[in-house]
Amino acid sequence: MHLSRTPAEAAAVAAVESTVGDSSAGDGEPSEPSEPSHPTGHAPAPPLYVPVRPCACGFALRVFRSPLGARTAVAFTTERRLSDVLGPDQPAIRLALPAVRALAAPLGVELVSVDPQLTAPPVSTDPPGTPLPALPS
């Protein structure tokens, strides 16, 4: 089967493959490496939980703003941290940091924030002066 990839998708796949190394098992499915095989001798970092949003082609990387206003991709080291910051219903995928950078780069996003803790409430689309709904008691 032939897959057509955008340059960003191809870069993301290349980044993941270079991080994991060639771990194909002949049947087309990736296999878990039995030992870390990183050029520095250190084990590669585990994949991160990266928030995504549904779109027509599947999922797209969510981009946020840092406290100083710069656009940033975010990633979390645990599913619990992602849930604590963005809520339990936030869809996420697991990606290595180089893959997150490769997906963010075509969007002009150079910053990746890992385990951010500062968040703002969602932006309201109601016109100014609209009263806020009452909180349930």
mmCIF file with all atom_site columns, C-alpha atoms in Angstrom:
data_model
loop_
_atom_site.group_PDB
_atom_site.id
_atom_site.type_symbol
_atom_site.label_atom_id
_atom_site.label_alt_id
_atom_site.label_comp_id
_atom_site.label_asym_id
_atom_site.label_entity_id
_atom_site.label_seq_id
_atom_site.pdbx_PDB_ins_code
_atom_site.Cartn_x
_atom_site.Cartn_y
_atom_site.Cartn_z
_atom_site.occupancy
_atom_site.B_iso_or_equiv
_atom_site.pdbx_formal_charge
_atom_site.auth_seq_id
_atom_site.auth_comp_id
_atom_site.auth_asym_id
_atom_site.auth_atom_id
_atom_site.pdbx_PDB_model_num
ATOM 1   C CA . MET A 1 1   ? 0.000   0.000  0.000  1.00 0.00 ? 1   MET A CA 1
ATOM 2   C CA . HIS A 1 2   ? 1.314   3.428  -0.942 1.00 0.00 ? 2   HIS A CA 1
ATOM 3   C CA . LEU A 1 3   ? 0.940   6.270  1.537  1.00 0.00 ? 3   LEU A CA 1
ATOM 4   C CA . SER A 1 4   ? 1.039   9.885  0.483  1.00 0.00 ? 4   SER A CA 1
ATOM 5   C CA . ARG A 1 5   ? 2.553   12.104 3.170  1.00 0.00 ? 5   ARG A CA 1
ATOM 6   C CA . THR A 1 6   ? 2.906   15.830 3.465  1.00 0.00 ? 6   THR A CA 1
ATOM 7   C CA . PRO A 1 7   ? 6.451   17.125 4.056  1.00 0.00 ? 7   PRO A CA 1
ATOM 8   C CA . ALA A 1 8   ? 5.534   17.737 7.721  1.00 0.00 ? 8   ALA A CA 1
ATOM 9   C CA . GLU A 1 9   ? 4.256   14.172 8.142  1.00 0.00 ? 9   GLU A CA 1
ATOM 10  C CA . ALA A 1 10  ? 7.351   12.780 6.434  1.00 0.00 ? 10  ALA A CA 1
ATOM 11  C CA . ALA A 1 11  ? 9.572   14.829 8.760  1.00 0.00 ? 11  ALA A CA 1
ATOM 12  C CA . ALA A 1 12  ? 7.641   13.589 11.800 1.00 0.00 ? 12  ALA A CA 1
ATOM 13  C CA . VAL A 1 13  ? 7.968   9.967  10.686 1.00 0.00 ? 13  VAL A CA 1
ATOM 14  C CA . ALA A 1 14  ? 11.682  10.437 9.997  1.00 0.00 ? 14  ALA A CA 1
ATOM 15  C CA . ALA A 1 15  ? 12.165  12.031 13.429 1.00 0.00 ? 15  ALA A CA 1
ATOM 16  C CA . VAL A 1 16  ? 10.414  9.126  15.157 1.00 0.00 ? 16  VAL A CA 1
ATOM 17  C CA . GLU A 1 17  ? 12.336  6.539  13.159 1.00 0.00 ? 17  GLU A CA 1
ATOM 18  C CA . SER A 1 18  ? 15.658  8.213  13.909 1.00 0.00 ? 18  SER A CA 1
ATOM 19  C CA . THR A 1 19  ? 14.808  8.277  17.622 1.00 0.00 ? 19  THR A CA 1
ATOM 20  C CA . VAL A 1 20  ? 13.670  4.673  17.807 1.00 0.00 ? 20  VAL A CA 1
ATOM 21  C CA . GLY A 1 21  ? 16.066  3.268  15.231 1.00 0.00 ? 21  GLY A CA 1
ATOM 22  C CA . ASP A 1 22  ? 15.111  0.538  12.780 1.00 0.00 ? 22  ASP A CA 1
ATOM 23  C CA . SER A 1 23  ? 12.958  -1.712 14.914 1.00 0.00 ? 23  SER A CA 1
ATOM 24  C CA . SER A 1 24  ? 10.756  -3.208 12.212 1.00 0.00 ? 24  SER A CA 1
ATOM 25  C CA . ALA A 1 25  ? 9.941   -6.848 12.708 1.00 0.00 ? 25  ALA A CA 1
ATOM 26  C CA . GLY A 1 26  ? 9.542   -7.962 9.100  1.00 0.00 ? 26  GLY A CA 1
ATOM 27  C CA . ASP A 1 27  ? 5.736   -8.027 9.331  1.00 0.00 ? 27  ASP A CA 1
ATOM 28  C CA . GLY A 1 28  ? 5.442   -4.264 9.021  1.00 0.00 ? 28  GLY A CA 1
ATOM 29  C CA . GLU A 1 29  ? 4.705   -3.775 12.717 1.00 0.00 ? 29  GLU A CA 1
ATOM 30  C CA . PRO A 1 30  ? 7.209   -1.975 14.939 1.00 0.00 ? 30  PRO A CA 1
ATOM 31  C CA . SER A 1 31  ? 8.713   -4.026 17.710 1.00 0.00 ? 31  SER A CA 1
ATOM 32  C CA . GLU A 1 32  ? 9.896   -2.893 21.101 1.00 0.00 ? 32  GLU A CA 1
ATOM 33  C CA . PRO A 1 33  ? 13.691  -2.653 21.272 1.00 0.00 ? 33  PRO A CA 1
ATOM 34  C CA . SER A 1 34  ? 15.076  -5.048 23.871 1.00 0.00 ? 34  SER A CA 1
ATOM 35  C CA . GLU A 1 35  ? 17.900  -2.709 24.846 1.00 0.00 ? 35  GLU A CA 1
ATOM 36  C CA . PRO A 1 36  ? 18.374  1.032  24.416 1.00 0.00 ? 36  PRO A CA 1
ATOM 37  C CA . SER A 1 37  ? 20.272  1.655  21.190 1.00 0.00 ? 37  SER A CA 1
ATOM 38  C CA . HIS A 1 38  ? 21.095  5.333  21.288 1.00 0.00 ? 38  HIS A CA 1
ATOM 39  C CA . PRO A 1 39  ? 24.403  6.665  19.913 1.00 0.00 ? 39  PRO A CA 1
ATOM 40  C CA . THR A 1 40  ? 25.260  8.266  23.270 1.00 0.00 ? 40  THR A CA 1
ATOM 41  C CA . GLY A 1 41  ? 24.649  5.013  25.119 1.00 0.00 ? 41  GLY A CA 1
ATOM 42  C CA . HIS A 1 42  ? 21.736  6.534  27.063 1.00 0.00 ? 42  HIS A CA 1
ATOM 43  C CA . ALA A 1 43  ? 18.206  5.265  26.750 1.00 0.00 ? 43  ALA A CA 1
ATOM 44  C CA . PRO A 1 44  ? 16.030  7.513  24.578 1.00 0.00 ? 44  PRO A CA 1
ATOM 45  C CA . ALA A 1 45  ? 13.417  9.543  26.425 1.00 0.00 ? 45  ALA A CA 1
ATOM 46  C CA . PRO A 1 46  ? 10.005  7.900  26.590 1.00 0.00 ? 46  PRO A CA 1
ATOM 47  C CA . PRO A 1 47  ? 7.239   9.256  24.356 1.00 0.00 ? 47  PRO A CA 1
ATOM 48  C CA . LEU A 1 48  ? 5.307   12.258 25.624 1.00 0.00 ? 48  LEU A CA 1
ATOM 49  C CA . TYR A 1 49  ? 1.548   12.818 25.797 1.00 0.00 ? 49  TYR A CA 1
ATOM 50  C CA . VAL A 1 50  ? 0.750   15.491 23.212 1.00 0.00 ? 50  VAL A CA 1
ATOM 51  C CA . PRO A 1 51  ? -2.683  17.181 23.096 1.00 0.00 ? 51  PRO A CA 1
ATOM 52  C CA . VAL A 1 52  ? -4.428  17.037 19.740 1.00 0.00 ? 52  VAL A CA 1
ATOM 53  C CA . ARG A 1 53  ? -7.755  18.148 18.294 1.00 0.00 ? 53  ARG A CA 1
ATOM 54  C CA . PRO A 1 54  ? -9.979  16.265 15.868 1.00 0.00 ? 54  PRO A CA 1
ATOM 55  C CA . CYS A 1 55  ? -9.923  17.463 12.265 1.00 0.00 ? 55  CYS A CA 1
ATOM 56  C CA . ALA A 1 56  ? -11.050 16.209 8.856  1.00 0.00 ? 56  ALA A CA 1
ATOM 57  C CA . CYS A 1 57  ? -7.904  14.107 8.353  1.00 0.00 ? 57  CYS A CA 1
ATOM 58  C CA . GLY A 1 58  ? -7.823  12.600 11.850 1.00 0.00 ? 58  GLY A CA 1
ATOM 59  C CA . PHE A 1 59  ? -6.063  14.664 14.485 1.00 0.00 ? 59  PHE A CA 1
ATOM 60  C CA . ALA A 1 60  ? -4.027  17.871 14.479 1.00 0.00 ? 60  ALA A CA 1
ATOM 61  C CA . LEU A 1 61  ? -1.461  19.173 16.935 1.00 0.00 ? 61  LEU A CA 1
ATOM 62  C CA . ARG A 1 62  ? -2.901  21.722 19.381 1.00 0.00 ? 62  ARG A CA 1
ATOM 63  C CA . VAL A 1 63  ? -0.880  24.924 19.622 1.00 0.00 ? 63  VAL A CA 1
ATOM 64  C CA . PHE A 1 64  ? -1.030  27.148 22.699 1.00 0.00 ? 64  PHE A CA 1
ATOM 65  C CA . ARG A 1 65  ? 0.484   30.432 23.886 1.00 0.00 ? 65  ARG A CA 1
ATOM 66  C CA . SER A 1 66  ? 3.181   30.734 26.526 1.00 0.00 ? 66  SER A CA 1
ATOM 67  C CA . PRO A 1 67  ? 2.662   33.179 29.437 1.00 0.00 ? 67  PRO A CA 1
ATOM 68  C CA . LEU A 1 68  ? 4.636   35.718 27.385 1.00 0.00 ? 68  LEU A CA 1
ATOM 69  C CA . GLY A 1 69  ? 2.441   35.235 24.306 1.00 0.00 ? 69  GLY A CA 1
ATOM 70  C CA . ALA A 1 70  ? 4.736   33.088 22.139 1.00 0.00 ? 70  ALA A CA 1
ATOM 71  C CA . ARG A 1 71  ? 3.121   30.202 20.252 1.00 0.00 ? 71  ARG A CA 1
ATOM 72  C CA . THR A 1 72  ? 4.113   26.856 21.727 1.00 0.00 ? 72  THR A CA 1
ATOM 73  C CA . ALA A 1 73  ? 3.372   23.181 21.356 1.00 0.00 ? 73  ALA A CA 1
ATOM 74  C CA . VAL A 1 74  ? 2.926   21.398 24.666 1.00 0.00 ? 74  VAL A CA 1
ATOM 75  C CA . ALA A 1 75  ? 3.710   17.881 25.799 1.00 0.00 ? 75  ALA A CA 1
ATOM 76  C CA . PHE A 1 76  ? 3.344   16.067 29.093 1.00 0.00 ? 76  PHE A CA 1
ATOM 77  C CA . THR A 1 77  ? 5.454   13.345 30.659 1.00 0.00 ? 77  THR A CA 1
ATOM 78  C CA . THR A 1 78  ? 2.409   11.558 32.133 1.00 0.00 ? 78  THR A CA 1
ATOM 79  C CA . GLU A 1 79  ? -1.232  11.213 31.201 1.00 0.00 ? 79  GLU A CA 1
ATOM 80  C CA . ARG A 1 80  ? -2.152  12.457 34.681 1.00 0.00 ? 80  ARG A CA 1
ATOM 81  C CA . ARG A 1 81  ? -0.292  15.748 34.160 1.00 0.00 ? 81  ARG A CA 1
ATOM 82  C CA . LEU A 1 82  ? -2.050  16.295 30.846 1.00 0.00 ? 82  LEU A CA 1
ATOM 83  C CA . SER A 1 83  ? -5.414  15.588 32.481 1.00 0.00 ? 83  SER A CA 1
ATOM 84  C CA . ASP A 1 84  ? -4.678  17.887 35.449 1.00 0.00 ? 84  ASP A CA 1
ATOM 85  C CA . VAL A 1 85  ? -3.891  20.823 33.153 1.00 0.00 ? 85  VAL A CA 1
ATOM 86  C CA . LEU A 1 86  ? -6.214  20.335 30.167 1.00 0.00 ? 86  LEU A CA 1
ATOM 87  C CA . GLY A 1 87  ? -8.983  18.159 31.596 1.00 0.00 ? 87  GLY A CA 1
ATOM 88  C CA . PRO A 1 88  ? -9.783  14.458 31.446 1.00 0.00 ? 88  PRO A CA 1
ATOM 89  C CA . ASP A 1 89  ? -11.506 14.663 28.047 1.00 0.00 ? 89  ASP A CA 1
ATOM 90  C CA . GLN A 1 90  ? -8.504  16.122 26.184 1.00 0.00 ? 90  GLN A CA 1
ATOM 91  C CA . PRO A 1 91  ? -7.500  13.738 23.360 1.00 0.00 ? 91  PRO A CA 1
ATOM 92  C CA . ALA A 1 92  ? -3.776  13.066 23.154 1.00 0.00 ? 92  ALA A CA 1
ATOM 93  C CA . ILE A 1 93  ? -1.287  10.969 21.240 1.00 0.00 ? 93  ILE A CA 1
ATOM 94  C CA . ARG A 1 94  ? 2.133   9.717  22.300 1.00 0.00 ? 94  ARG A CA 1
ATOM 95  C CA . LEU A 1 95  ? 5.087   11.140 20.406 1.00 0.00 ? 95  LEU A CA 1
ATOM 96  C CA . ALA A 1 96  ? 8.805   11.537 20.956 1.00 0.00 ? 96  ALA A CA 1
ATOM 97  C CA . LEU A 1 97  ? 10.024  15.112 21.406 1.00 0.00 ? 97  LEU A CA 1
ATOM 98  C CA . PRO A 1 98  ? 11.716  15.246 17.954 1.00 0.00 ? 98  PRO A CA 1
ATOM 99  C CA . ALA A 1 99  ? 8.385   14.254 16.354 1.00 0.00 ? 99  ALA A CA 1
ATOM 100 C CA . VAL A 1 100 ? 6.554   17.020 18.247 1.00 0.00 ? 100 VAL A CA 1
ATOM 101 C CA . ARG A 1 101 ? 9.141   19.532 17.017 1.00 0.00 ? 101 ARG A CA 1
ATOM 102 C CA . ALA A 1 102 ? 8.808   18.212 13.447 1.00 0.00 ? 102 ALA A CA 1
ATOM 103 C CA . LEU A 1 103 ? 5.021   18.625 13.524 1.00 0.00 ? 103 LEU A CA 1
ATOM 104 C CA . ALA A 1 104 ? 5.207   22.119 15.042 1.00 0.00 ? 104 ALA A CA 1
ATOM 105 C CA . ALA A 1 105 ? 7.930   23.488 12.747 1.00 0.00 ? 105 ALA A CA 1
ATOM 106 C CA . PRO A 1 106 ? 5.787   23.869 9.584  1.00 0.00 ? 106 PRO A CA 1
ATOM 107 C CA . LEU A 1 107 ? 3.329   25.881 11.703 1.00 0.00 ? 107 LEU A CA 1
ATOM 108 C CA . GLY A 1 108 ? 6.088   28.330 12.623 1.00 0.00 ? 108 GLY A CA 1
ATOM 109 C CA . VAL A 1 109 ? 6.154   27.040 16.214 1.00 0.00 ? 109 VAL A CA 1
ATOM 110 C CA . GLU A 1 110 ? 9.672   26.599 17.553 1.00 0.00 ? 110 GLU A CA 1
ATOM 111 C CA . LEU A 1 111 ? 8.910   26.344 21.276 1.00 0.00 ? 111 LEU A CA 1
ATOM 112 C CA . VAL A 1 112 ? 7.804   23.093 22.935 1.00 0.00 ? 112 VAL A CA 1
ATOM 113 C CA . SER A 1 113 ? 6.736   23.381 26.572 1.00 0.00 ? 113 SER A CA 1
ATOM 114 C CA . VAL A 1 114 ? 7.010   20.130 28.528 1.00 0.00 ? 114 VAL A CA 1
ATOM 115 C CA . ASP A 1 115 ? 4.729   19.783 31.567 1.00 0.00 ? 115 ASP A CA 1
ATOM 116 C CA . PRO A 1 116 ? 3.371   23.351 31.589 1.00 0.00 ? 116 PRO A CA 1
ATOM 117 C CA . GLN A 1 117 ? 1.338   24.169 34.690 1.00 0.00 ? 117 GLN A CA 1
ATOM 118 C CA . LEU A 1 118 ? 0.042   27.669 34.042 1.00 0.00 ? 118 LEU A CA 1
ATOM 119 C CA . THR A 1 119 ? -3.226  27.756 32.120 1.00 0.00 ? 119 THR A CA 1
ATOM 120 C CA . ALA A 1 120 ? -5.932  30.308 31.484 1.00 0.00 ? 120 ALA A CA 1
ATOM 121 C CA . PRO A 1 121 ? -9.660  29.665 31.311 1.00 0.00 ? 121 PRO A CA 1
ATOM 122 C CA . PRO A 1 122 ? -11.140 29.066 27.846 1.00 0.00 ? 122 PRO A CA 1
ATOM 123 C CA . VAL A 1 123 ? -11.951 32.161 25.815 1.00 0.00 ? 123 VAL A CA 1
ATOM 124 C CA . SER A 1 124 ? -15.644 33.003 25.784 1.00 0.00 ? 124 SER A CA 1
ATOM 125 C CA . THR A 1 125 ? -17.290 33.592 22.417 1.00 0.00 ? 125 THR A CA 1
ATOM 126 C CA . ASP A 1 126 ? -20.266 35.391 23.989 1.00 0.00 ? 126 ASP A CA 1
ATOM 127 C CA . PRO A 1 127 ? -20.583 39.101 23.220 1.00 0.00 ? 127 PRO A CA 1
ATOM 128 C CA . PRO A 1 128 ? -19.336 41.477 25.910 1.00 0.00 ? 128 PRO A CA 1
ATOM 129 C CA . GLY A 1 129 ? -21.884 42.214 28.617 1.00 0.00 ? 129 GLY A CA 1
ATOM 130 C CA . THR A 1 130 ? -23.505 38.774 28.397 1.00 0.00 ? 130 THR A CA 1
ATOM 131 C CA . PRO A 1 131 ? -24.086 37.557 31.966 1.00 0.00 ? 131 PRO A CA 1
ATOM 132 C CA . LEU A 1 132 ? -22.199 34.447 32.981 1.00 0.00 ? 132 LEU A CA 1
ATOM 133 C CA . PRO A 1 133 ? -24.298 31.349 33.603 1.00 0.00 ? 133 PRO A CA 1
ATOM 134 C CA . ALA A 1 134 ? -25.025 30.561 37.241 1.00 0.00 ? 134 ALA A CA 1
ATOM 135 C CA . LEU A 1 135 ? -22.930 27.854 38.817 1.00 0.00 ? 135 LEU A CA 1
ATOM 136 C CA . PRO A 1 136 ? -24.842 24.759 39.919 1.00 0.00 ? 136 PRO A CA 1
ATOM 137 C CA . SER A 1 137 ? -25.253 24.533 43.664 1.00 0.00 ? 137 SER A CA 1
#
